[in-house]
Short mmCIF file of C-alpha atoms and ligand atoms in Angstrom, two decimals:
data_model
loop_
_atom_site.label_atom_id
_atom_site.label_comp_id
_atom_site.label_asym_id
_atom_site.label_seq_id
_atom_site.Cartn_x
_atom_site.Cartn_y
_atom_site.Cartn_z
CA UNK A 3 -21.63 -27.65 -116.11
CA UNK A 4 -24.24 -30.06 -117.43
CA UNK A 5 -24.26 -32.28 -120.49
CA UNK A 6 -27.41 -32.15 -122.60
CA UNK A 7 -28.44 -35.59 -121.22
CA UNK A 8 -28.49 -34.12 -117.71
CA UNK A 9 -25.24 -35.74 -116.54
CA UNK A 10 -22.43 -33.56 -115.32
CA UNK A 11 -19.59 -32.69 -117.64
CA UNK A 12 -16.86 -34.45 -115.65
CA UNK A 13 -14.29 -34.48 -118.42
CA UNK A 14 -12.48 -31.58 -119.98
CA UNK A 15 -12.48 -31.22 -123.76
CA UNK A 16 -8.97 -32.65 -123.83
CA UNK A 17 -10.15 -35.71 -121.87
CA UNK A 18 -8.21 -34.82 -118.72
CA UNK A 19 -10.06 -35.71 -115.49
CA UNK A 20 -9.98 -33.48 -112.44
CA UNK A 21 -12.13 -31.58 -110.00
CA UNK A 22 -15.43 -29.99 -111.00
CA UNK A 23 -15.02 -27.02 -113.33
CA UNK A 24 -14.06 -23.74 -111.61
CA UNK A 25 -17.23 -22.10 -112.91
CA UNK A 26 -19.41 -24.88 -111.47
CA UNK A 27 -17.56 -24.66 -108.17
CA UNK A 28 -17.97 -20.89 -107.99
CA UNK A 29 -21.69 -21.04 -108.76
CA UNK A 30 -22.22 -23.81 -106.22
CA UNK A 31 -20.14 -21.99 -103.60
CA UNK A 32 -22.30 -18.89 -104.00
CA UNK A 33 -25.37 -21.05 -103.61
CA UNK A 34 -23.88 -22.71 -100.52
CA UNK A 35 -23.29 -19.25 -99.03
CA UNK A 36 -26.95 -18.45 -99.68
CA UNK A 37 -28.10 -21.79 -98.27
CA UNK A 38 -26.11 -21.21 -95.08
CA UNK A 39 -27.28 -17.60 -94.73
CA UNK A 40 -30.93 -18.56 -95.41
CA UNK A 41 -30.70 -21.42 -92.95
CA UNK A 42 -29.37 -19.24 -90.17
CA UNK A 43 -31.80 -16.42 -90.87
CA UNK A 44 -34.86 -18.66 -90.98
CA UNK A 45 -33.87 -21.56 -88.74
CA UNK A 46 -36.84 -20.83 -86.46
CA UNK A 47 -39.21 -22.15 -89.09
CA UNK A 48 -38.06 -25.64 -88.09
CA UNK A 49 -38.94 -27.60 -84.97
CA UNK A 50 -35.66 -27.87 -83.07
CA UNK A 51 -35.91 -31.67 -83.18
CA UNK A 52 -37.28 -32.87 -86.54
CA UNK A 53 -40.58 -34.77 -86.24
CA UNK A 54 -39.32 -37.87 -88.05
CA UNK A 55 -38.91 -41.55 -87.30
CA UNK A 56 -35.72 -43.60 -87.52
CA UNK A 57 -35.02 -44.72 -91.09
CA UNK A 58 -37.07 -41.97 -92.78
CA UNK A 59 -34.00 -40.17 -94.11
CA UNK A 60 -32.39 -43.40 -95.32
CA UNK A 61 -35.66 -44.28 -97.05
CA UNK A 62 -35.43 -41.12 -99.13
CA UNK A 63 -31.87 -41.77 -100.31
CA UNK A 64 -30.69 -44.27 -102.92
CA UNK A 65 -29.13 -47.28 -101.21
CA UNK A 66 -26.31 -47.54 -103.78
CA UNK A 67 -23.88 -44.83 -104.89
CA UNK A 68 -24.41 -43.19 -108.29
CA UNK A 69 -22.33 -44.69 -111.09
CA UNK A 70 -22.49 -41.49 -113.09
CA UNK A 71 -21.54 -38.00 -112.07
CA UNK A 72 -24.38 -35.80 -110.88
CA UNK A 73 -24.51 -32.03 -111.08
CA UNK A 74 -23.56 -30.45 -107.76
CA UNK A 75 -26.71 -28.34 -108.09
CA UNK A 76 -28.81 -31.53 -107.93
CA UNK A 77 -26.94 -32.69 -104.86
CA UNK A 78 -27.60 -29.31 -103.24
CA UNK A 79 -31.30 -29.63 -104.09
CA UNK A 80 -31.37 -32.94 -102.20
CA UNK A 81 -29.44 -31.38 -99.32
CA UNK A 82 -32.13 -28.73 -99.10
CA UNK A 83 -35.10 -31.06 -99.24
CA UNK A 84 -33.83 -34.16 -97.40
CA UNK A 85 -30.92 -33.28 -95.13
CA UNK A 86 -31.42 -29.73 -93.87
CA UNK A 87 -34.98 -30.17 -92.56
CA UNK A 88 -34.18 -33.47 -90.89
CA UNK A 89 -31.25 -32.60 -88.68
CA UNK A 90 -31.67 -31.68 -85.05
CA UNK A 91 -31.15 -27.94 -85.24
CA UNK A 92 -28.29 -27.22 -82.86
CA UNK A 93 -28.02 -23.76 -84.41
CA UNK A 94 -31.65 -22.97 -83.46
CA UNK A 95 -32.10 -20.30 -80.77
CA UNK A 96 -34.58 -22.61 -79.01
CA UNK A 97 -31.98 -25.34 -78.58
CA UNK A 98 -31.55 -25.65 -74.79
CA UNK A 99 -30.53 -29.31 -74.52
CA UNK A 100 -27.22 -30.86 -73.39
CA UNK A 101 -24.85 -27.92 -73.70
CA UNK A 102 -26.32 -25.59 -76.29
CA UNK A 103 -23.64 -24.64 -78.81
CA UNK A 104 -23.26 -22.30 -81.78
CA UNK A 105 -21.74 -22.28 -85.18
CA UNK A 106 -21.41 -18.51 -85.33
CA UNK A 107 -20.99 -16.63 -88.61
CA UNK A 108 -17.24 -16.04 -88.26
CA UNK A 109 -16.71 -19.65 -87.21
CA UNK A 110 -18.62 -20.96 -90.23
CA UNK A 111 -16.51 -18.79 -92.51
CA UNK A 112 -13.31 -20.10 -90.92
CA UNK A 113 -14.51 -23.69 -91.30
CA UNK A 114 -15.26 -23.09 -94.97
CA UNK A 115 -11.87 -21.60 -95.72
CA UNK A 116 -10.13 -24.39 -93.80
CA UNK A 117 -11.82 -26.88 -96.14
CA UNK A 118 -10.65 -24.89 -99.17
CA UNK A 119 -7.05 -24.87 -97.93
CA UNK A 120 -7.28 -28.51 -96.83
CA UNK A 121 -3.96 -28.10 -95.04
CA UNK A 122 -2.80 -31.04 -92.95
CA UNK A 123 -1.06 -29.61 -89.91
CA UNK A 124 0.97 -32.63 -88.89
CA UNK A 125 4.37 -30.89 -89.07
CA UNK A 126 5.36 -27.23 -89.10
CA UNK A 127 6.72 -27.98 -92.55
CA UNK A 128 3.34 -29.23 -93.82
CA UNK A 129 1.49 -26.22 -92.45
CA UNK A 130 3.59 -23.31 -91.24
CA UNK A 131 0.74 -20.80 -90.93
CA UNK A 132 -1.71 -23.35 -89.54
CA UNK A 133 0.80 -24.59 -86.95
CA UNK A 134 1.75 -21.12 -85.82
CA UNK A 135 -1.86 -19.92 -85.74
CA UNK A 136 -2.87 -22.95 -83.65
CA UNK A 137 -0.14 -22.29 -81.10
CA UNK A 138 -0.95 -18.57 -81.07
CA UNK A 139 -4.71 -18.90 -80.78
CA UNK A 140 -4.34 -21.41 -77.92
CA UNK A 141 -2.11 -18.90 -76.20
CA UNK A 142 -4.79 -16.24 -76.71
CA UNK A 143 -7.22 -18.61 -74.99
CA UNK A 144 -4.74 -19.14 -72.15
CA UNK A 145 -4.57 -15.38 -71.65
CA UNK A 146 -8.35 -15.06 -71.86
CA UNK A 147 -8.66 -17.64 -69.07
CA UNK A 148 -6.18 -15.71 -66.90
CA UNK A 149 -3.70 -18.59 -66.84
CA UNK A 150 0.01 -17.91 -66.33
CA UNK A 151 2.66 -18.09 -69.08
CA UNK A 152 3.97 -21.55 -69.76
CA UNK A 153 0.76 -23.46 -70.45
CA UNK A 154 0.94 -24.73 -74.00
CA UNK A 155 -2.18 -25.49 -76.00
CA UNK A 156 -3.13 -27.51 -79.00
CA UNK A 157 -6.47 -28.32 -80.57
CA UNK A 158 -8.17 -31.70 -80.64
CA UNK A 159 -11.53 -32.75 -81.99
CA UNK A 160 -13.25 -33.22 -78.63
CA UNK A 161 -12.81 -33.03 -74.89
CA UNK A 162 -12.93 -36.82 -74.86
CA UNK A 163 -9.71 -36.88 -76.90
CA UNK A 164 -8.13 -34.09 -74.83
CA UNK A 165 -8.81 -35.95 -71.58
CA UNK A 166 -7.50 -39.19 -73.06
CA UNK A 167 -4.26 -37.46 -74.07
CA UNK A 168 -3.89 -35.85 -70.65
CA UNK A 169 -4.35 -39.13 -68.78
CA UNK A 170 -1.95 -40.84 -71.20
CA UNK A 171 0.66 -38.22 -70.31
CA UNK A 172 -0.07 -38.82 -66.61
CA UNK A 173 0.51 -42.53 -67.16
CA UNK A 174 3.78 -41.80 -68.95
CA UNK A 175 4.95 -39.69 -65.99
CA UNK A 176 5.27 -42.96 -64.04
CA UNK A 177 8.73 -43.29 -65.56
CA UNK A 178 9.73 -46.42 -63.61
CA UNK A 179 6.96 -48.41 -65.21
CA UNK A 180 8.00 -47.42 -68.75
CA UNK A 181 4.52 -48.26 -70.04
CA UNK A 182 5.17 -46.45 -73.31
CA UNK A 183 7.72 -49.09 -74.27
CA UNK A 184 6.74 -52.12 -72.26
CA UNK A 185 2.96 -51.83 -72.25
CA UNK A 186 0.71 -53.13 -69.48
CA UNK A 187 -0.16 -56.66 -70.54
CA UNK A 188 1.76 -59.57 -69.03
CA UNK A 189 3.36 -57.46 -66.31
CA UNK A 190 2.22 -58.66 -62.89
CA UNK A 191 4.59 -56.18 -61.23
CA UNK A 192 2.54 -53.21 -62.50
CA UNK A 193 -0.05 -52.22 -59.89
CA UNK A 194 -3.54 -51.08 -60.92
CA UNK A 195 -3.40 -47.37 -61.82
CA UNK A 196 -6.29 -45.41 -60.36
CA UNK A 197 -8.06 -42.28 -61.62
CA UNK A 198 -10.30 -40.26 -59.29
CA UNK A 199 -13.27 -38.18 -60.34
CA UNK A 200 -16.55 -37.05 -58.88
CA UNK A 201 -19.73 -39.01 -59.43
CA UNK A 202 -20.71 -36.05 -61.64
CA UNK A 203 -17.60 -36.13 -63.87
CA UNK A 204 -18.22 -36.73 -67.56
CA UNK A 205 -18.09 -40.27 -68.95
CA UNK A 206 -15.10 -39.23 -71.08
CA UNK A 207 -12.95 -39.93 -67.98
CA UNK A 208 -14.18 -43.54 -68.03
CA UNK A 209 -13.56 -43.82 -71.76
CA UNK A 210 -10.02 -42.50 -71.35
CA UNK A 211 -9.35 -45.06 -68.62
CA UNK A 212 -10.70 -47.95 -70.66
CA UNK A 213 -8.75 -46.87 -73.74
CA UNK A 214 -5.52 -46.55 -71.77
CA UNK A 215 -5.94 -50.06 -70.37
CA UNK A 216 -6.47 -48.84 -66.80
CA UNK A 217 -9.86 -50.55 -66.54
CA UNK A 218 -13.19 -49.00 -65.71
CA UNK A 219 -13.06 -50.46 -62.23
CA UNK A 220 -10.05 -48.26 -61.53
CA UNK A 221 -11.98 -45.06 -62.05
CA UNK A 222 -13.11 -44.06 -58.57
CA UNK A 223 -16.35 -42.12 -58.80
CA UNK A 224 -16.33 -40.16 -55.56
CA UNK A 225 -19.33 -38.81 -53.72
CA UNK A 226 -20.14 -35.16 -54.28
CA UNK A 227 -21.49 -32.71 -51.72
CA UNK A 228 -24.97 -31.15 -51.72
CA UNK A 229 -23.88 -28.68 -54.40
CA UNK A 230 -22.67 -31.54 -56.64
CA UNK A 231 -18.93 -30.84 -56.04
CA UNK A 232 -16.32 -33.50 -55.39
CA UNK A 233 -15.67 -33.82 -51.67
CA UNK A 234 -11.88 -33.54 -51.00
CA UNK A 235 -12.20 -35.67 -47.84
CA UNK A 236 -13.59 -38.50 -49.98
CA UNK A 237 -10.59 -38.16 -52.28
CA UNK A 238 -8.10 -38.33 -49.42
CA UNK A 239 -9.71 -41.48 -48.01
CA UNK A 240 -9.96 -43.14 -51.42
CA UNK A 241 -6.28 -42.52 -52.15
CA UNK A 242 -5.29 -43.92 -48.74
CA UNK A 243 -7.48 -46.98 -49.28
CA UNK A 244 -5.99 -47.62 -52.70
CA UNK A 245 -2.41 -47.20 -51.53
CA UNK A 246 -3.16 -49.56 -48.64
CA UNK A 247 -4.39 -52.13 -51.18
CA UNK A 248 -1.21 -51.87 -53.26
CA UNK A 249 -2.74 -49.76 -56.03
CA UNK A 250 -1.11 -46.75 -57.63
CA UNK A 251 -3.10 -43.48 -57.58
CA UNK A 252 -2.45 -41.81 -60.93
CA UNK A 253 -4.61 -38.77 -61.57
CA UNK A 254 -7.58 -36.69 -60.52
CA UNK A 255 -10.06 -35.51 -63.13
CA UNK A 256 -11.62 -32.43 -61.56
CA UNK A 257 -14.53 -30.79 -63.32
CA UNK A 258 -15.09 -27.06 -63.69
CA UNK A 259 -18.64 -27.09 -65.00
CA UNK A 260 -20.10 -30.57 -64.62
CA UNK A 261 -22.39 -31.85 -67.34
CA UNK A 262 -25.51 -32.21 -65.22
CA UNK A 263 -25.44 -29.06 -63.08
CA UNK A 264 -22.28 -27.08 -64.09
CA UNK A 265 -20.93 -27.36 -60.54
CA UNK A 266 -17.23 -26.65 -60.08
CA UNK A 267 -15.13 -29.02 -57.98
CA UNK A 268 -13.04 -27.35 -55.23
CA UNK A 269 -9.93 -26.91 -57.37
CA UNK A 270 -7.56 -25.41 -54.72
CA UNK A 271 -8.17 -28.28 -52.28
CA UNK A 272 -7.86 -30.88 -55.05
CA UNK A 273 -4.65 -29.24 -56.29
CA UNK A 274 -3.18 -29.45 -52.75
CA UNK A 275 -4.00 -33.14 -52.55
CA UNK A 276 -2.57 -33.83 -56.01
CA UNK A 277 0.64 -32.02 -55.15
CA UNK A 278 1.00 -33.83 -51.82
CA UNK A 279 0.24 -37.23 -53.31
CA UNK A 280 2.12 -36.79 -56.59
CA UNK A 281 -1.02 -37.15 -58.74
CA UNK A 282 -1.64 -35.54 -62.13
CA UNK A 283 -4.44 -33.00 -61.95
CA UNK A 284 -6.55 -32.73 -65.09
CA UNK A 285 -9.36 -30.18 -65.11
CA UNK A 286 -12.31 -30.83 -67.40
CA UNK A 287 -13.52 -27.31 -68.15
CA UNK A 288 -14.99 -28.36 -71.50
CA UNK A 289 -18.10 -26.23 -70.97
CA UNK A 290 -17.28 -24.11 -67.90
CA UNK A 291 -13.90 -22.85 -69.08
CA UNK A 292 -15.55 -20.31 -71.36
CA UNK A 293 -17.02 -18.57 -68.31
CA UNK A 294 -13.52 -18.01 -66.94
CA UNK A 295 -12.95 -15.37 -69.60
CA UNK A 296 -15.25 -13.10 -67.54
CA UNK A 297 -13.22 -11.64 -64.67
CA UNK A 298 -16.24 -11.54 -62.35
CA UNK A 299 -16.82 -15.30 -62.87
CA UNK A 300 -13.17 -16.22 -62.49
CA UNK A 301 -13.25 -16.70 -58.68
CA UNK A 302 -15.21 -19.92 -59.37
CA UNK A 303 -12.10 -21.18 -61.18
CA UNK A 304 -9.56 -20.41 -58.47
CA UNK A 305 -6.96 -23.18 -58.53
CA UNK A 306 -7.27 -23.78 -62.28
CA UNK A 307 -3.73 -22.47 -62.68
CA UNK A 308 -2.47 -25.34 -60.50
CA UNK A 309 -3.61 -28.01 -62.95
CA UNK A 310 -1.24 -30.13 -65.00
CA UNK A 311 -3.72 -30.07 -67.85
CA UNK A 312 -6.99 -28.34 -68.68
CA UNK A 313 -9.50 -28.94 -71.45
CA UNK A 314 -11.75 -26.15 -72.73
CA UNK A 315 -14.06 -26.69 -75.71
CA UNK A 316 -14.55 -23.55 -77.79
CA UNK A 317 -17.13 -25.65 -79.67
CA UNK A 318 -19.27 -25.65 -76.54
CA UNK A 319 -19.57 -22.07 -75.33
CA UNK A 320 -17.19 -19.99 -77.43
CA UNK A 321 -19.37 -19.94 -80.55
CA UNK A 322 -16.98 -22.02 -82.65
CA UNK A 323 -18.45 -24.73 -84.88
CA UNK A 324 -17.89 -28.28 -83.71
CA UNK A 325 -15.20 -29.63 -83.50
CA UNK A 326 -12.70 -27.60 -81.50
CA UNK A 327 -11.33 -28.67 -78.12
CA UNK A 328 -8.24 -26.99 -76.64
CA UNK A 329 -5.95 -29.00 -74.36
CA UNK A 330 -3.65 -26.79 -72.30
CA UNK A 331 -0.75 -28.47 -70.53
CA UNK A 332 1.62 -27.02 -67.98
CA UNK A 333 4.61 -28.91 -69.36
CA UNK A 334 4.30 -29.66 -73.07
CA UNK A 335 7.42 -31.86 -72.94
CA UNK A 336 5.36 -34.38 -71.00
CA UNK A 337 2.91 -34.69 -73.89
CA UNK A 338 5.70 -34.93 -76.45
CA UNK A 339 7.54 -37.55 -74.39
CA UNK A 340 4.36 -39.56 -74.12
CA UNK A 341 3.31 -39.43 -77.78
CA UNK A 342 6.09 -38.46 -80.15
CA UNK A 343 6.97 -41.16 -82.68
CA UNK A 344 8.83 -39.93 -85.77
CA UNK A 345 9.23 -42.40 -88.62
CA UNK A 346 11.76 -41.69 -91.37
CA UNK A 347 9.07 -40.50 -93.76
CA UNK A 348 8.10 -37.69 -91.38
CA UNK A 349 11.59 -36.50 -90.46
CA UNK A 350 12.30 -32.93 -91.52
CA UNK A 351 15.51 -32.16 -89.67
CA UNK A 352 14.06 -28.77 -88.71
CA UNK A 353 15.05 -27.55 -85.28
CA UNK A 354 13.15 -25.13 -83.10
CA UNK A 355 9.75 -25.69 -84.70
CA UNK A 356 6.51 -27.09 -83.28
CA UNK A 357 5.35 -30.28 -84.95
CA UNK A 358 1.81 -30.73 -83.69
CA UNK A 359 1.74 -34.45 -84.52
CA UNK A 360 4.04 -34.89 -81.49
CA UNK A 361 1.34 -33.76 -79.04
CA UNK A 362 -1.12 -36.58 -79.47
CA UNK A 363 -2.18 -39.67 -81.34
CA UNK A 364 -3.48 -38.35 -84.63
CA UNK A 365 -1.11 -37.58 -87.45
CA UNK A 366 -3.42 -35.81 -89.88
CA UNK A 367 -4.85 -32.67 -88.31
CA UNK A 368 -7.57 -30.32 -89.56
CA UNK A 369 -6.96 -26.58 -89.52
CA UNK A 370 -9.30 -25.90 -86.61
CA UNK A 371 -7.40 -22.86 -85.40
CA UNK A 372 -8.66 -20.78 -88.31
CA UNK A 373 -12.28 -20.75 -87.17
CA UNK A 374 -11.33 -20.07 -83.53
CA UNK A 375 -9.08 -17.21 -84.64
CA UNK A 376 -11.87 -15.74 -86.73
CA UNK A 377 -14.37 -16.05 -83.87
CA UNK A 378 -12.08 -14.36 -81.34
CA UNK A 379 -11.21 -11.55 -83.75
CA UNK A 380 -14.72 -10.98 -85.05
CA UNK A 381 -16.33 -10.73 -81.60
CA UNK A 382 -13.33 -9.55 -79.59
CA UNK A 383 -12.79 -10.90 -76.08
CA UNK A 384 -15.13 -8.23 -74.73
CA UNK A 385 -17.84 -9.33 -77.19
CA UNK A 386 -17.42 -12.96 -76.15
CA UNK A 387 -17.63 -11.98 -72.48
CA UNK A 388 -20.78 -9.95 -73.13
CA UNK A 389 -22.48 -12.93 -74.76
CA UNK A 390 -21.53 -15.28 -71.93
CA UNK A 391 -22.84 -12.77 -69.41
CA UNK A 392 -26.07 -12.49 -71.36
CA UNK A 393 -26.51 -16.28 -71.34
CA UNK A 394 -25.87 -16.43 -67.60
CA UNK A 395 -28.42 -13.65 -67.04
CA UNK A 396 -31.04 -15.47 -69.15
CA UNK A 397 -30.48 -18.68 -67.18
CA UNK A 398 -30.71 -16.74 -63.91
CA UNK A 399 -34.00 -15.25 -65.00
CA UNK A 400 -35.40 -18.67 -65.91
CA UNK A 401 -34.23 -19.99 -62.52
CA UNK A 402 -36.02 -17.08 -60.80
CA UNK A 403 -39.28 -17.98 -62.56
CA UNK A 404 -38.88 -21.61 -61.48
CA UNK A 405 -38.17 -20.60 -57.89
CA UNK A 406 -41.14 -18.25 -57.79
CA UNK A 407 -43.58 -20.92 -58.98
CA UNK A 408 -44.69 -23.30 -56.19
CA UNK A 409 -45.44 -26.02 -58.76
CA UNK A 410 -41.73 -26.32 -59.61
CA UNK A 411 -38.44 -26.88 -57.81
CA UNK A 412 -35.04 -25.51 -58.71
CA UNK A 413 -32.83 -28.48 -57.88
CA UNK A 414 -29.28 -27.17 -58.27
CA UNK A 415 -27.42 -23.88 -57.95
CA UNK A 416 -27.06 -21.93 -61.23
CA UNK A 417 -23.44 -20.75 -61.40
CA UNK A 418 -23.47 -20.24 -65.18
CA UNK A 419 -26.07 -20.81 -67.91
CA UNK A 420 -27.74 -24.12 -67.04
CA UNK A 421 -30.89 -24.55 -64.96
CA UNK A 422 -31.89 -27.92 -63.43
CA UNK A 423 -35.52 -28.09 -62.37
CA UNK A 424 -38.44 -30.40 -61.76
CA UNK A 425 -42.19 -30.14 -61.68
CA UNK A 426 -43.71 -31.16 -58.34
CA UNK A 427 -46.33 -33.84 -58.34
CA UNK A 428 -49.67 -32.58 -57.04
CA UNK A 429 -51.97 -35.58 -57.14
CA UNK A 430 -49.73 -38.27 -55.76
CA UNK A 431 -48.54 -39.28 -59.22
CA UNK A 432 -44.98 -40.49 -59.70
CA UNK A 433 -42.90 -37.32 -59.95
CA UNK A 434 -40.34 -38.84 -62.33
CA UNK A 435 -43.15 -39.95 -64.64
CA UNK A 436 -44.63 -36.46 -64.57
CA UNK A 437 -41.27 -34.89 -65.46
CA UNK A 438 -40.60 -37.43 -68.20
CA UNK A 439 -43.98 -36.64 -69.73
CA UNK A 440 -43.26 -32.93 -69.34
CA UNK A 441 -39.99 -33.25 -71.27
CA UNK A 442 -41.68 -35.25 -74.03
CA UNK A 443 -44.52 -32.75 -74.28
CA UNK A 444 -42.27 -29.69 -74.35
CA UNK A 445 -39.95 -31.16 -76.96
CA UNK A 446 -42.81 -32.40 -79.15
CA UNK A 447 -44.17 -28.86 -79.38
CA UNK A 448 -41.27 -27.85 -81.61
CA UNK A 449 -39.89 -24.40 -80.82
CA UNK A 450 -37.68 -25.41 -77.89
CA UNK A 451 -35.65 -28.48 -77.05
CA UNK A 452 -34.62 -29.41 -73.48
CA UNK A 453 -32.77 -32.43 -72.13
CA UNK A 454 -32.68 -34.29 -68.83
CA UNK A 455 -30.37 -35.81 -66.28
CA UNK A 456 -30.60 -37.66 -62.99
CA UNK A 457 -29.86 -35.89 -59.72
CA UNK A 458 -30.02 -37.70 -56.39
CA UNK A 459 -31.67 -40.56 -58.25
CA UNK A 460 -34.44 -38.38 -59.64
CA UNK A 461 -35.30 -37.49 -63.21
CA UNK A 462 -34.46 -33.81 -63.70
CA UNK A 463 -35.01 -31.36 -66.55
CA UNK A 464 -32.18 -29.16 -67.81
CA UNK A 465 -32.36 -25.89 -69.68
CA UNK A 466 -28.95 -24.90 -71.07
CA UNK A 467 -28.56 -21.45 -72.60
CA UNK A 468 -25.60 -21.25 -74.96
CA UNK A 469 -26.66 -20.59 -78.54
CA UNK A 470 -25.48 -17.24 -79.83
CA UNK A 471 -28.86 -16.55 -81.43
CA UNK A 472 -30.91 -17.15 -78.27
CA UNK A 473 -32.80 -14.05 -77.15
CA UNK A 474 -34.92 -13.38 -74.06
CA UNK A 475 -38.07 -14.24 -76.06
CA UNK A 476 -36.82 -17.79 -76.62
CA UNK A 477 -36.22 -18.36 -72.91
CA UNK A 478 -39.64 -16.86 -72.12
CA UNK A 479 -41.18 -19.17 -74.70
CA UNK A 480 -39.47 -22.15 -73.06
CA UNK A 481 -40.87 -21.23 -69.65
CA UNK A 482 -44.39 -20.64 -70.97
CA UNK A 483 -44.28 -23.96 -72.75
CA UNK A 484 -43.07 -25.77 -69.64
CA UNK A 485 -45.89 -24.20 -67.64
CA UNK A 486 -48.53 -24.91 -70.29
CA UNK A 487 -47.55 -28.55 -70.88
CA UNK A 488 -47.29 -29.11 -67.13
CA UNK A 489 -50.75 -27.63 -66.53
CA UNK A 490 -52.14 -29.83 -69.30
CA UNK A 491 -50.54 -32.97 -67.84
CA UNK A 492 -51.86 -32.14 -64.39
CA UNK A 493 -55.35 -31.57 -65.73
CA UNK A 494 -55.21 -34.92 -67.51
CA UNK A 495 -54.03 -36.69 -64.40
CA UNK A 496 -56.66 -34.99 -62.27
CA UNK A 497 -59.34 -36.34 -64.60
CA UNK A 498 -57.94 -39.87 -64.31
CA UNK A 499 -59.71 -41.98 -61.66
N1 PLP B 530 -16.67 -32.88 -70.34
C1 PLP B 530 -17.83 -32.30 -70.02
C2 PLP B 530 -17.96 -31.59 -68.71
C3 PLP B 530 -18.90 -32.38 -70.91
O1 PLP B 530 -20.07 -31.85 -70.56
C4 PLP B 530 -18.74 -33.04 -72.13
C5 PLP B 530 -19.84 -33.11 -73.11
O2 PLP B 530 -20.85 -32.50 -72.97
C6 PLP B 530 -17.51 -33.62 -72.41
C7 PLP B 530 -16.49 -33.52 -71.50
C8 PLP B 530 -17.28 -34.36 -73.70
O3 PLP B 530 -17.15 -33.44 -74.71
P1 PLP B 530 -16.78 -33.89 -76.19
O4 PLP B 530 -18.06 -34.16 -76.88
O5 PLP B 530 -16.05 -32.71 -76.74
O6 PLP B 530 -15.91 -35.10 -76.11
#
């Protein structure tokens, strides 16, 4: 509701202050629905990465906050002209970088309703439906992954947080050290605690170790085999070496779907070693876990059921808007023992209920389960499987084109929906330089967006299929663009003396 001078009517007639008027909210909410629907329907009109320079967005916004209320409609106008065009469009079907993700329709609706409810799921008492839905929907995910009864799940913002919580529980399992109460500092009797992971494990394992006070130098990055999987023999020798040096092996972070190549570490062998050595086994299946909902892909995940904890991010490949990361633990009491702190102002005296604040660090918790519930129901498990299969088939097809073209190399197996490839140098030019220029050229063109990694010390391009709106034509377009830009770069280099 606007005043004649253009300001927003932020006072009621009786002078009482409150939220915006219901009528203004309703009108703006309808417009937001249209903005979201228009965006998703026409997202391809944007370059995936906006062609802007750092600071351009800031330059278009007032440096100081408005003293006077502004109509929400004006704010939405600015959203439309300044913000929307200048994001990197992760919801674009040509987004193939990092791990492509999706905010699907049902997920967006769940996110919107969660904001309207604004429930804080710290205790059962402060959010009965949101607590019970979170526990239920995590159990649905457990069943979808083919994991046995007993694993308990809760939702965090990211895999980084889930892995941190898991390693914190592993640290707490060293009961003799009583680190929860006595800490680590000033205790010379506490040996260094060591975490093992492959050289291809995600950096979130390092961040967990540094946050928990274990020290980055106590994360052993072990050599992987030719297919980028952790070598169990390396793990056995590293543990023996560390024990010999008076250190205390704590946990293995195995990866089921590594960030660079989506390789899966040999989980059964790693589980055997963890059991024998008394180590916590955490499996980072942040991306790959989604594939385990397809029975025919599940053999790749054999041994997952032996883990002490597993992280799967529905915000990566289960079409749920960021953020939504599920941590499943074999023994939820270990998480509660590690993290539960109940001050008087949070006591409820209720028995037999789940208080999700006990399972981690954060007290306030968003209602993330709602969007995941809506996604699973709206697509059905069979619908989710079909989409994952489609993405794997598209990646396989792209990999076949790469393999069939003598100017390119496929540089890693393609177990799921990510393809790692390189252009070969033809005129003695530096191959890494050629591939860097290729990535820049492809991404500058606009309709597709790829990312890169380093494999065996060499700059490597990655195409990750994962957006729910990606169709065969987008993958074809990516390949044609790669070929065209590469041909152009080669022609340029040929002309150079
Ligand atoms: N683990 C793996 C295998 C990943 O690829 C990533 C991110 O891509 C992460 C963990 C971290 O995920 P998040 O951003 O949810 O912390």
